[in-house]
Tab-separated table of C-alpha atoms in Angstrom:
chain	number	residue	atom	x	y	z
Q	1	MET	CA	91.893	-151.337	-140.613
Q	2	GLU	CA	95.379	-149.948	-139.889
Q	3	ALA	CA	98.981	-150.835	-140.769
Q	4	ASN	CA	99.601	-153.203	-137.867
Q	5	ASN	CA	102.831	-155.475	-138.796
Q	6	ASN	CA	102.198	-157.711	-135.688
Q	7	MET	CA	100.056	-160.257	-136.886
Q	8	THR	CA	99.856	-164.093	-136.081
Q	9	ALA	CA	99.540	-166.346	-138.961
Q	10	GLU	CA	96.079	-167.167	-138.003
Q	11	ARG	CA	95.123	-163.378	-138.221
Q	12	SER	CA	96.738	-163.135	-141.804
Q	13	LEU	CA	94.817	-166.291	-143.175
Q	14	GLU	CA	91.861	-164.662	-141.817
Q	15	ILE	CA	92.337	-161.217	-143.563
Q	16	ILE	CA	93.057	-163.070	-146.661
Q	17	THR	CA	89.954	-165.082	-146.304
Q	18	THR	CA	87.696	-162.443	-145.499
Q	19	GLN	CA	88.828	-160.252	-148.304
Q	20	ILE	CA	88.349	-163.018	-150.896
Q	21	ALA	CA	84.948	-164.120	-149.582
Q	22	GLN	CA	83.582	-160.262	-149.731
Q	23	SER	CA	84.691	-160.141	-153.116
Q	24	ARG	CA	82.553	-163.111	-154.130
Q	25	LYS	CA	79.943	-162.037	-151.922
Q	26	ASP	CA	79.680	-158.566	-153.687
Q	27	VAL	CA	79.801	-160.284	-157.342
Q	28	SER	CA	77.109	-162.427	-155.873
Q	29	LYS	CA	74.529	-159.577	-154.952
Q	30	ASP	CA	75.692	-157.699	-158.242
Q	31	VAL	CA	74.502	-161.112	-160.252
Q	32	GLY	CA	71.686	-161.240	-158.020
Q	33	LEU	CA	70.268	-157.912	-159.002
Q	34	SER	CA	70.926	-158.578	-162.814
Q	35	LEU	CA	68.875	-161.878	-162.495
Q	36	TYR	CA	66.025	-160.285	-160.615
Q	37	ILE	CA	65.656	-157.823	-163.271
Q	38	ALA	CA	66.354	-159.912	-166.113
Q	39	GLY	CA	63.479	-162.275	-164.543
Q	40	LEU	CA	61.172	-159.610	-164.013
Q	41	CYS	CA	61.891	-158.250	-167.560
Q	42	THR	CA	61.358	-161.861	-169.054
Q	43	MET	CA	57.948	-162.179	-167.282
Q	44	GLY	CA	56.683	-159.101	-168.299
Q	45	THR	CA	57.510	-159.544	-171.859
Q	46	ALA	CA	56.307	-163.172	-172.030
Q	47	LEU	CA	52.850	-161.977	-170.585
Q	48	VAL	CA	52.605	-158.945	-172.978
Q	49	ILE	CA	53.379	-161.295	-175.897
Q	50	GLY	CA	51.040	-163.804	-174.483
Q	51	ILE	CA	48.338	-161.229	-174.012
Q	52	CYS	CA	48.777	-159.601	-177.338
Q	53	THR	CA	48.916	-162.875	-179.169
Q	54	PHE	CA	45.615	-164.134	-177.379
Q	55	PHE	CA	43.544	-161.307	-178.192
Q	56	THR	CA	44.898	-160.684	-182.214
Q	57	ASN	CA	45.897	-164.557	-183.125
Q	58	ASN	CA	49.034	-162.607	-184.398
Q	59	SER	CA	52.201	-164.575	-183.618
Q	60	ALA	CA	54.188	-161.738	-185.184
Q	61	PHE	CA	54.252	-160.346	-181.437
Q	62	TYR	CA	56.818	-163.346	-180.651
Q	63	LEU	CA	59.326	-161.200	-182.437
Q	64	LEU	CA	59.075	-159.250	-179.526
Q	65	TYR	CA	61.363	-161.777	-177.752
Q	66	PHE	CA	64.111	-160.125	-179.815
Q	67	ALA	CA	63.967	-156.615	-177.856
Q	68	LEU	CA	64.509	-158.480	-174.540
Q	69	PRO	CA	67.886	-158.260	-174.498
Q	70	LEU	CA	67.507	-154.579	-174.894
Q	71	ILE	CA	64.980	-154.001	-172.484
Q	72	ILE	CA	66.987	-155.985	-170.064
Q	73	TYR	CA	70.048	-154.393	-170.708
Q	74	GLY	CA	68.480	-150.553	-169.992
Q	75	PHE	CA	66.415	-151.847	-167.074
Q	76	THR	CA	69.844	-153.174	-165.457
Q	77	ARG	CA	71.321	-149.911	-166.177
Q	78	TYR	CA	68.827	-147.725	-164.595
Q	79	ALA	CA	68.621	-150.028	-161.456
Q	80	LYS	CA	72.743	-149.898	-160.985
Q	81	ARG	CA	72.811	-146.219	-161.738
Q	82	ASN	CA	73.761	-145.068	-158.253
Q	83	GLN	CA	75.743	-148.170	-157.186
Q	84	PRO	CA	79.464	-147.990	-156.860
Q	85	PRO	CA	80.790	-150.270	-159.905
Q	86	THR	CA	81.511	-154.076	-158.756
Q	87	PRO	CA	85.368	-154.979	-159.077
Q	88	SER	CA	85.788	-157.286	-162.389
Q	89	SER	CA	86.703	-160.502	-160.853
Q	90	LEU	CA	87.366	-164.213	-162.013
Q	91	PHE	CA	83.821	-164.893	-160.237
Q	92	GLY	CA	82.290	-161.862	-162.378
Q	93	THR	CA	83.849	-162.822	-165.287
Q	94	MET	CA	82.942	-166.425	-165.286
Q	95	VAL	CA	79.408	-165.631	-164.794
Q	96	ALA	CA	79.341	-162.780	-167.459
Q	97	LYS	CA	80.752	-165.311	-169.936
Q	98	THR	CA	78.265	-168.165	-169.227
Q	99	TRP	CA	75.456	-165.920	-170.011
Q	100	LEU	CA	77.167	-164.398	-172.834
Q	101	THR	CA	77.006	-168.032	-174.095
Q	102	PHE	CA	74.024	-168.618	-173.320
Q	103	ALA	CA	72.719	-165.125	-175.352
Q	104	ILE	CA	74.572	-166.198	-178.123
Q	105	PHE	CA	73.197	-170.017	-178.204
Q	106	ALA	CA	69.820	-169.237	-177.093
Q	107	LEU	CA	69.212	-166.145	-179.669
Q	108	SER	CA	70.719	-168.153	-182.684
Q	109	PHE	CA	68.662	-171.313	-182.212
Q	110	PHE	CA	65.726	-169.323	-181.699
Q	111	VAL	CA	66.275	-167.504	-185.050
Q	112	PHE	CA	67.171	-170.568	-186.967
Q	113	ALA	CA	64.229	-172.438	-185.297
Q	114	ASN	CA	61.691	-169.850	-186.680
Q	115	LEU	CA	63.396	-169.807	-190.240
Q	116	PHE	CA	63.255	-173.447	-190.626
Q	117	ASP	CA	59.483	-173.761	-189.140
Q	118	PHE	CA	58.726	-170.843	-191.776
Q	119	LEU	CA	60.558	-172.780	-194.629
Q	120	VAL	CA	59.069	-176.253	-193.590
Q	121	ALA	CA	55.479	-174.653	-193.392
Q	122	ARG	CA	55.839	-173.737	-196.826
Q	123	THR	CA	57.741	-176.002	-198.526
Q	124	GLU	CA	56.147	-179.478	-196.889
Q	125	SER	CA	52.703	-180.829	-196.780
Q	126	PRO	CA	50.754	-180.092	-193.249
Q	127	ASP	CA	51.564	-183.378	-191.694
Q	128	VAL	CA	54.990	-183.479	-192.649
Q	129	ALA	CA	55.551	-179.974	-191.330
Q	130	VAL	CA	54.471	-180.654	-188.189
Q	131	ARG	CA	56.788	-183.712	-187.318
Q	132	LEU	CA	59.636	-181.406	-188.817
Q	133	MET	CA	59.129	-178.077	-186.878
Q	134	ILE	CA	61.524	-177.442	-184.181
Q	135	GLN	CA	60.063	-176.035	-180.916
Q	136	PRO	CA	62.789	-173.975	-179.499
Q	137	PHE	CA	60.957	-172.797	-176.204
Q	138	ARG	CA	62.029	-176.307	-174.462
Q	139	THR	CA	65.617	-176.327	-175.433
Q	140	ILE	CA	65.714	-172.798	-174.548
Q	141	LEU	CA	64.710	-173.038	-170.932
Q	142	LEU	CA	67.090	-176.455	-170.568
Q	143	LEU	CA	70.119	-173.896	-171.672
Q	144	MET	CA	68.470	-171.479	-169.246
Q	145	GLY	CA	68.502	-173.804	-166.536
Q	146	MET	CA	72.021	-175.040	-167.420
Q	147	CYS	CA	72.994	-171.558	-166.994
Q	148	VAL	CA	71.666	-170.723	-163.666
Q	149	THR	CA	73.256	-174.365	-162.130
Q	150	ILE	CA	76.559	-173.161	-163.577
Q	151	THR	CA	75.909	-169.641	-161.903
Q	152	GLY	CA	74.971	-171.223	-158.883
Q	153	TYR	CA	78.083	-173.373	-158.797
Q	154	ILE	CA	80.237	-170.448	-159.490
Q	155	LEU	CA	79.013	-168.353	-156.605
Q	156	LYS	CA	78.473	-171.326	-154.416
Q	157	SER	CA	74.695	-170.730	-153.798
Q	158	ARG	CA	72.680	-173.864	-153.414
Q	159	TRP	CA	69.330	-172.239	-153.948
Q	160	LEU	CA	70.599	-170.977	-157.400
Q	161	VAL	CA	71.812	-174.696	-158.262
Q	162	TRP	CA	68.385	-176.326	-157.736
Q	163	CYS	CA	66.474	-173.157	-159.091
Q	164	GLY	CA	68.219	-173.989	-162.241
Q	165	ILE	CA	67.921	-177.994	-162.197
Q	166	ILE	CA	64.160	-177.489	-161.477
Q	167	GLY	CA	63.202	-174.615	-163.746
Q	168	GLY	CA	65.668	-176.033	-166.833
Q	169	ILE	CA	64.953	-179.683	-166.586
Q	170	GLY	CA	61.154	-178.946	-164.955
Q	171	GLY	CA	60.501	-176.862	-168.114
Q	172	PHE	CA	61.738	-178.803	-170.862
Q	173	ILE	CA	59.839	-181.690	-169.735
Q	174	TRP	CA	56.612	-179.677	-169.318
Q	175	GLU	CA	57.393	-178.293	-172.854
Q	176	THR	CA	58.184	-181.630	-174.361
Q	177	PHE	CA	55.034	-183.176	-173.291
Q	178	ASN	CA	53.016	-180.045	-173.808
Q	179	VAL	CA	51.853	-180.697	-170.494
Q	180	THR	CA	49.783	-177.179	-170.309
Q	181	GLY	CA	48.040	-177.698	-173.808
Q	182	THR	CA	47.159	-181.612	-172.920
Q	183	LEU	CA	45.774	-180.500	-169.509
Q	184	PHE	CA	43.715	-177.504	-171.018
Q	185	ALA	CA	42.404	-179.554	-174.246
Q	186	TYR	CA	40.867	-181.600	-171.240
Q	187	ILE	CA	39.530	-179.012	-169.248
Q	188	ALA	CA	38.266	-176.048	-171.928
Q	189	ALA	CA	38.249	-177.563	-175.555
Q	190	ASP	CA	35.107	-175.937	-176.206
Q	191	ILE	CA	36.241	-172.236	-175.571
Q	192	SER	CA	35.698	-169.828	-178.242
Q	193	ASN	CA	39.700	-168.787	-178.741
Q	194	TYR	CA	41.193	-171.992	-178.056
Q	195	CYS	CA	44.080	-171.450	-180.265
Q	196	GLY	CA	44.863	-168.019	-178.803
Q	197	VAL	CA	44.901	-169.843	-175.360
Q	198	VAL	CA	47.048	-172.713	-176.349
Q	199	GLN	CA	49.491	-170.568	-178.924
Q	200	GLY	CA	49.383	-167.472	-177.007
Q	201	LEU	CA	48.518	-167.455	-173.227
Q	202	ILE	CA	49.622	-170.612	-171.987
Q	203	PRO	CA	53.362	-170.331	-173.828
Q	204	GLY	CA	53.826	-166.564	-172.120
Q	205	ILE	CA	52.503	-167.823	-168.848
Q	206	ILE	CA	54.788	-171.122	-168.868
Q	207	VAL	CA	57.698	-168.820	-169.825
Q	208	ALA	CA	56.767	-166.291	-166.988
Q	209	LEU	CA	56.796	-169.106	-164.426
Q	210	PHE	CA	60.103	-170.415	-165.390
Q	211	ALA	CA	61.690	-167.114	-165.468
Q	212	PHE	CA	60.151	-166.798	-162.136
Q	213	ILE	CA	62.205	-169.942	-160.507
Q	214	GLY	CA	64.970	-169.778	-162.632
Q	215	LEU	CA	65.584	-165.866	-162.653
Q	216	THR	CA	63.695	-163.869	-160.493
Q	217	LEU	CA	63.687	-166.100	-157.241
Q	218	PRO	CA	67.391	-166.785	-157.203
Q	219	GLY	CA	68.067	-163.269	-158.124
Q	220	LEU	CA	66.031	-162.168	-155.238
Q	221	MET	CA	67.730	-164.413	-152.941
Q	222	LEU	CA	70.998	-163.397	-153.910
Q	223	LYS	CA	70.156	-159.722	-153.659
Q	224	ARG	CA	68.920	-160.186	-150.285
Q	225	GLN	CA	72.185	-162.170	-148.703
Q	226	LYS	CA	73.797	-160.186	-146.152
E	1	MET	CA	112.052	-174.814	-140.275
E	2	PHE	CA	109.933	-171.273	-140.692
E	3	GLN	CA	110.217	-169.577	-143.952
E	4	PRO	CA	110.770	-166.069	-143.976
E	5	LEU	CA	107.122	-163.760	-143.950
E	6	ASP	CA	107.586	-160.743	-146.610
E	7	PRO	CA	107.359	-157.927	-144.441
E	8	LEU	CA	105.670	-155.479	-146.979
E	9	LEU	CA	102.713	-158.116	-147.031
E	10	HIS	CA	102.870	-158.822	-143.405
E	11	SER	CA	100.525	-156.036	-142.715
E	12	GLU	CA	97.228	-156.042	-142.116
E	13	LEU	CA	95.978	-153.093	-144.272
E	14	ARG	CA	98.804	-154.023	-147.088
E	15	LEU	CA	97.725	-157.742	-146.828
E	16	ALA	CA	94.122	-156.894	-147.223
E	17	ILE	CA	94.508	-154.837	-150.280
E	18	MET	CA	96.830	-157.574	-151.913
E	19	SER	CA	94.035	-160.132	-151.002
E	20	LEU	CA	91.535	-157.838	-152.704
E	21	LEU	CA	93.256	-157.491	-155.738
E	22	ILE	CA	93.986	-161.351	-155.892
E	23	SER	CA	90.281	-162.149	-156.455
E	24	ALA	CA	89.536	-158.946	-158.853
E	25	ASP	CA	91.249	-157.774	-162.080
E	26	GLU	CA	91.143	-154.474	-161.093
E	27	ALA	CA	89.572	-152.444	-158.500
E	28	GLU	CA	88.913	-148.478	-158.177
E	29	PHE	CA	90.389	-146.424	-154.933
E	30	PRO	CA	87.030	-146.059	-153.503
E	31	TYR	CA	86.007	-149.581	-153.443
E	32	ILE	CA	89.369	-151.008	-151.651
E	33	LYS	CA	88.956	-148.141	-149.115
E	34	GLU	CA	85.166	-149.242	-148.492
E	35	GLN	CA	85.916	-152.948	-148.091
E	36	THR	CA	89.216	-152.368	-145.755
E	37	GLY	CA	87.825	-149.776	-143.766
E	38	ALA	CA	90.958	-147.660	-144.009
E	39	THR	CA	91.078	-144.257	-143.842
E	40	ALA	CA	92.147	-142.390	-147.319
E	41	GLY	CA	95.332	-141.022	-146.329
E	42	ASN	CA	96.641	-144.358	-145.081
E	43	LEU	CA	95.592	-146.427	-147.844
E	44	SER	CA	97.213	-144.007	-150.321
E	45	VAL	CA	100.490	-144.338	-148.566
E	46	GLN	CA	100.105	-148.153	-148.292
E	47	VAL	CA	99.146	-148.339	-152.274
E	48	GLU	CA	102.020	-146.364	-152.922
E	49	LYS	CA	104.273	-148.817	-150.879
E	50	LEU	CA	102.858	-151.708	-152.946
E	51	SER	CA	103.377	-149.698	-156.264
E	52	ALA	CA	106.843	-148.999	-155.187
E	53	ALA	CA	108.067	-152.420	-154.669
E	54	GLY	CA	106.186	-153.584	-157.942
E	55	TYR	CA	103.427	-155.592	-156.811
E	56	ILE	CA	100.732	-153.626	-158.090
E	57	THR	CA	100.392	-150.802	-160.845
E	58	VAL	CA	98.424	-147.388	-159.669
E	59	GLU	CA	96.633	-145.975	-162.924
E	60	LYS	CA	95.240	-142.589	-162.494
E	61	THR	CA	92.449	-141.789	-165.049
E	62	PHE	CA	89.088	-139.905	-165.325
E	63	LYS	CA	85.423	-141.497	-165.426
E	64	SER	CA	82.660	-139.149	-166.325
E	65	LYS	CA	84.933	-136.352	-165.837
E	66	ARG	CA	86.047	-137.253	-162.298
E	67	PRO	CA	89.588	-138.474	-161.081
E	68	CYS	CA	89.713	-142.435	-160.915
E	69	THR	CA	92.507	-144.384	-159.391
E	70	ILE	CA	92.747	-148.009	-160.881
E	71	CYS	CA	94.545	-150.608	-158.747
E	72	ARG	CA	96.040	-153.868	-160.036
E	73	ILE	CA	97.864	-156.464	-158.805
E	74	THR	CA	101.407	-157.337	-161.026
E	75	PRO	CA	102.737	-160.894	-161.780
E	76	ALA	CA	105.455	-159.702	-159.114
E	77	GLY	CA	102.813	-159.409	-156.569
E	78	LEU	CA	100.952	-162.240	-157.431
E	79	LYS	CA	104.497	-164.363	-157.051
E	80	ALA	CA	105.172	-162.396	-153.610
E	81	PHE	CA	101.534	-163.209	-152.115
E	82	GLU	CA	101.906	-167.022	-153.384
E	83	THR	CA	105.215	-166.989	-151.715
E	84	TYR	CA	103.864	-165.081	-148.470
E	85	VAL	CA	100.679	-168.104	-148.376
E	86	GLN	CA	103.365	-170.700	-148.577
E	87	ALA	CA	105.274	-168.964	-145.586
E	88	LEU	CA	102.347	-168.618	-143.771
E	89	LYS	CA	101.487	-172.519	-144.224
E	90	SER	CA	104.766	-173.582	-142.659
E	91	TYR	CA	103.786	-171.586	-139.432
E	92	LEU	CA	100.053	-172.654	-139.163
E	93	GLU	CA	101.566	-176.540	-139.833
E	94	VAL	CA	104.150	-175.944	-137.026
E	95	GLY	CA	101.194	-174.652	-134.950
E	96	LYS	CA	98.937	-177.383	-135.637
E	97	ALA	CA	101.815	-180.242	-134.351
């Protein structure tokens, strides 16, 4: 591109449109890589937690979820080490603020729900405690789906919007009705480590599955766009 | 009636620089060079012209011990860009009619 001063109005408009579209695409690719890495890390962590809980019957492994933001940050920094920095733009800032809001709400809710469940389990009778306990996963899946959908709208990616809706609402309904646990109770109620499977392995697989639909898959699509 | 087009912005490269900076809060020199496909020398000259007109600010700093030039659009630049787009619309509307 040279300093040509004899442009038509159409050519001027074309330059403006191209540059703004290019900026949006750069942010999309950058966000795509971040989503892809976040998805892989979430899937890996969920499966590790599921397997460890299955073999040990110790739910303390769930605390590993607190390390997830650090794991994602580390891997993202490593993956982007040789990439030129994407300029901070309105789209990038909006996407970053959306996910920061998700992180604040999801982590706060996760901590509150676990503390609440801990207190209820020790202060109430078991039948009352079961009714009062908060199941944080379904709400976190719903929040995650909402963030993926908003990101899709910002970046004008229909795939991302649909992945967010399916992953978020699907995950919420699935967890609310405990579909996997109910199905598993019919199929394999007589296996030796039933509790380990229902409390450890299955939640891990569910989180990994919805992280794949909501993060890894849309991330891969954004990353690969031309 | 045609509105006059800002001669400073009515240049392919300068318009591309301004369009890039409109959608980004700030951009580093190598990024602008890569996006516009201009040579470093030519880009430097055009950036200097926009900076002298007060449309952009140029900050020379260091990043990991390497020199780094960051360009940002100014409120005056934003206003000039808006006026330019408005003027452009009048040409396009006449073209359509």
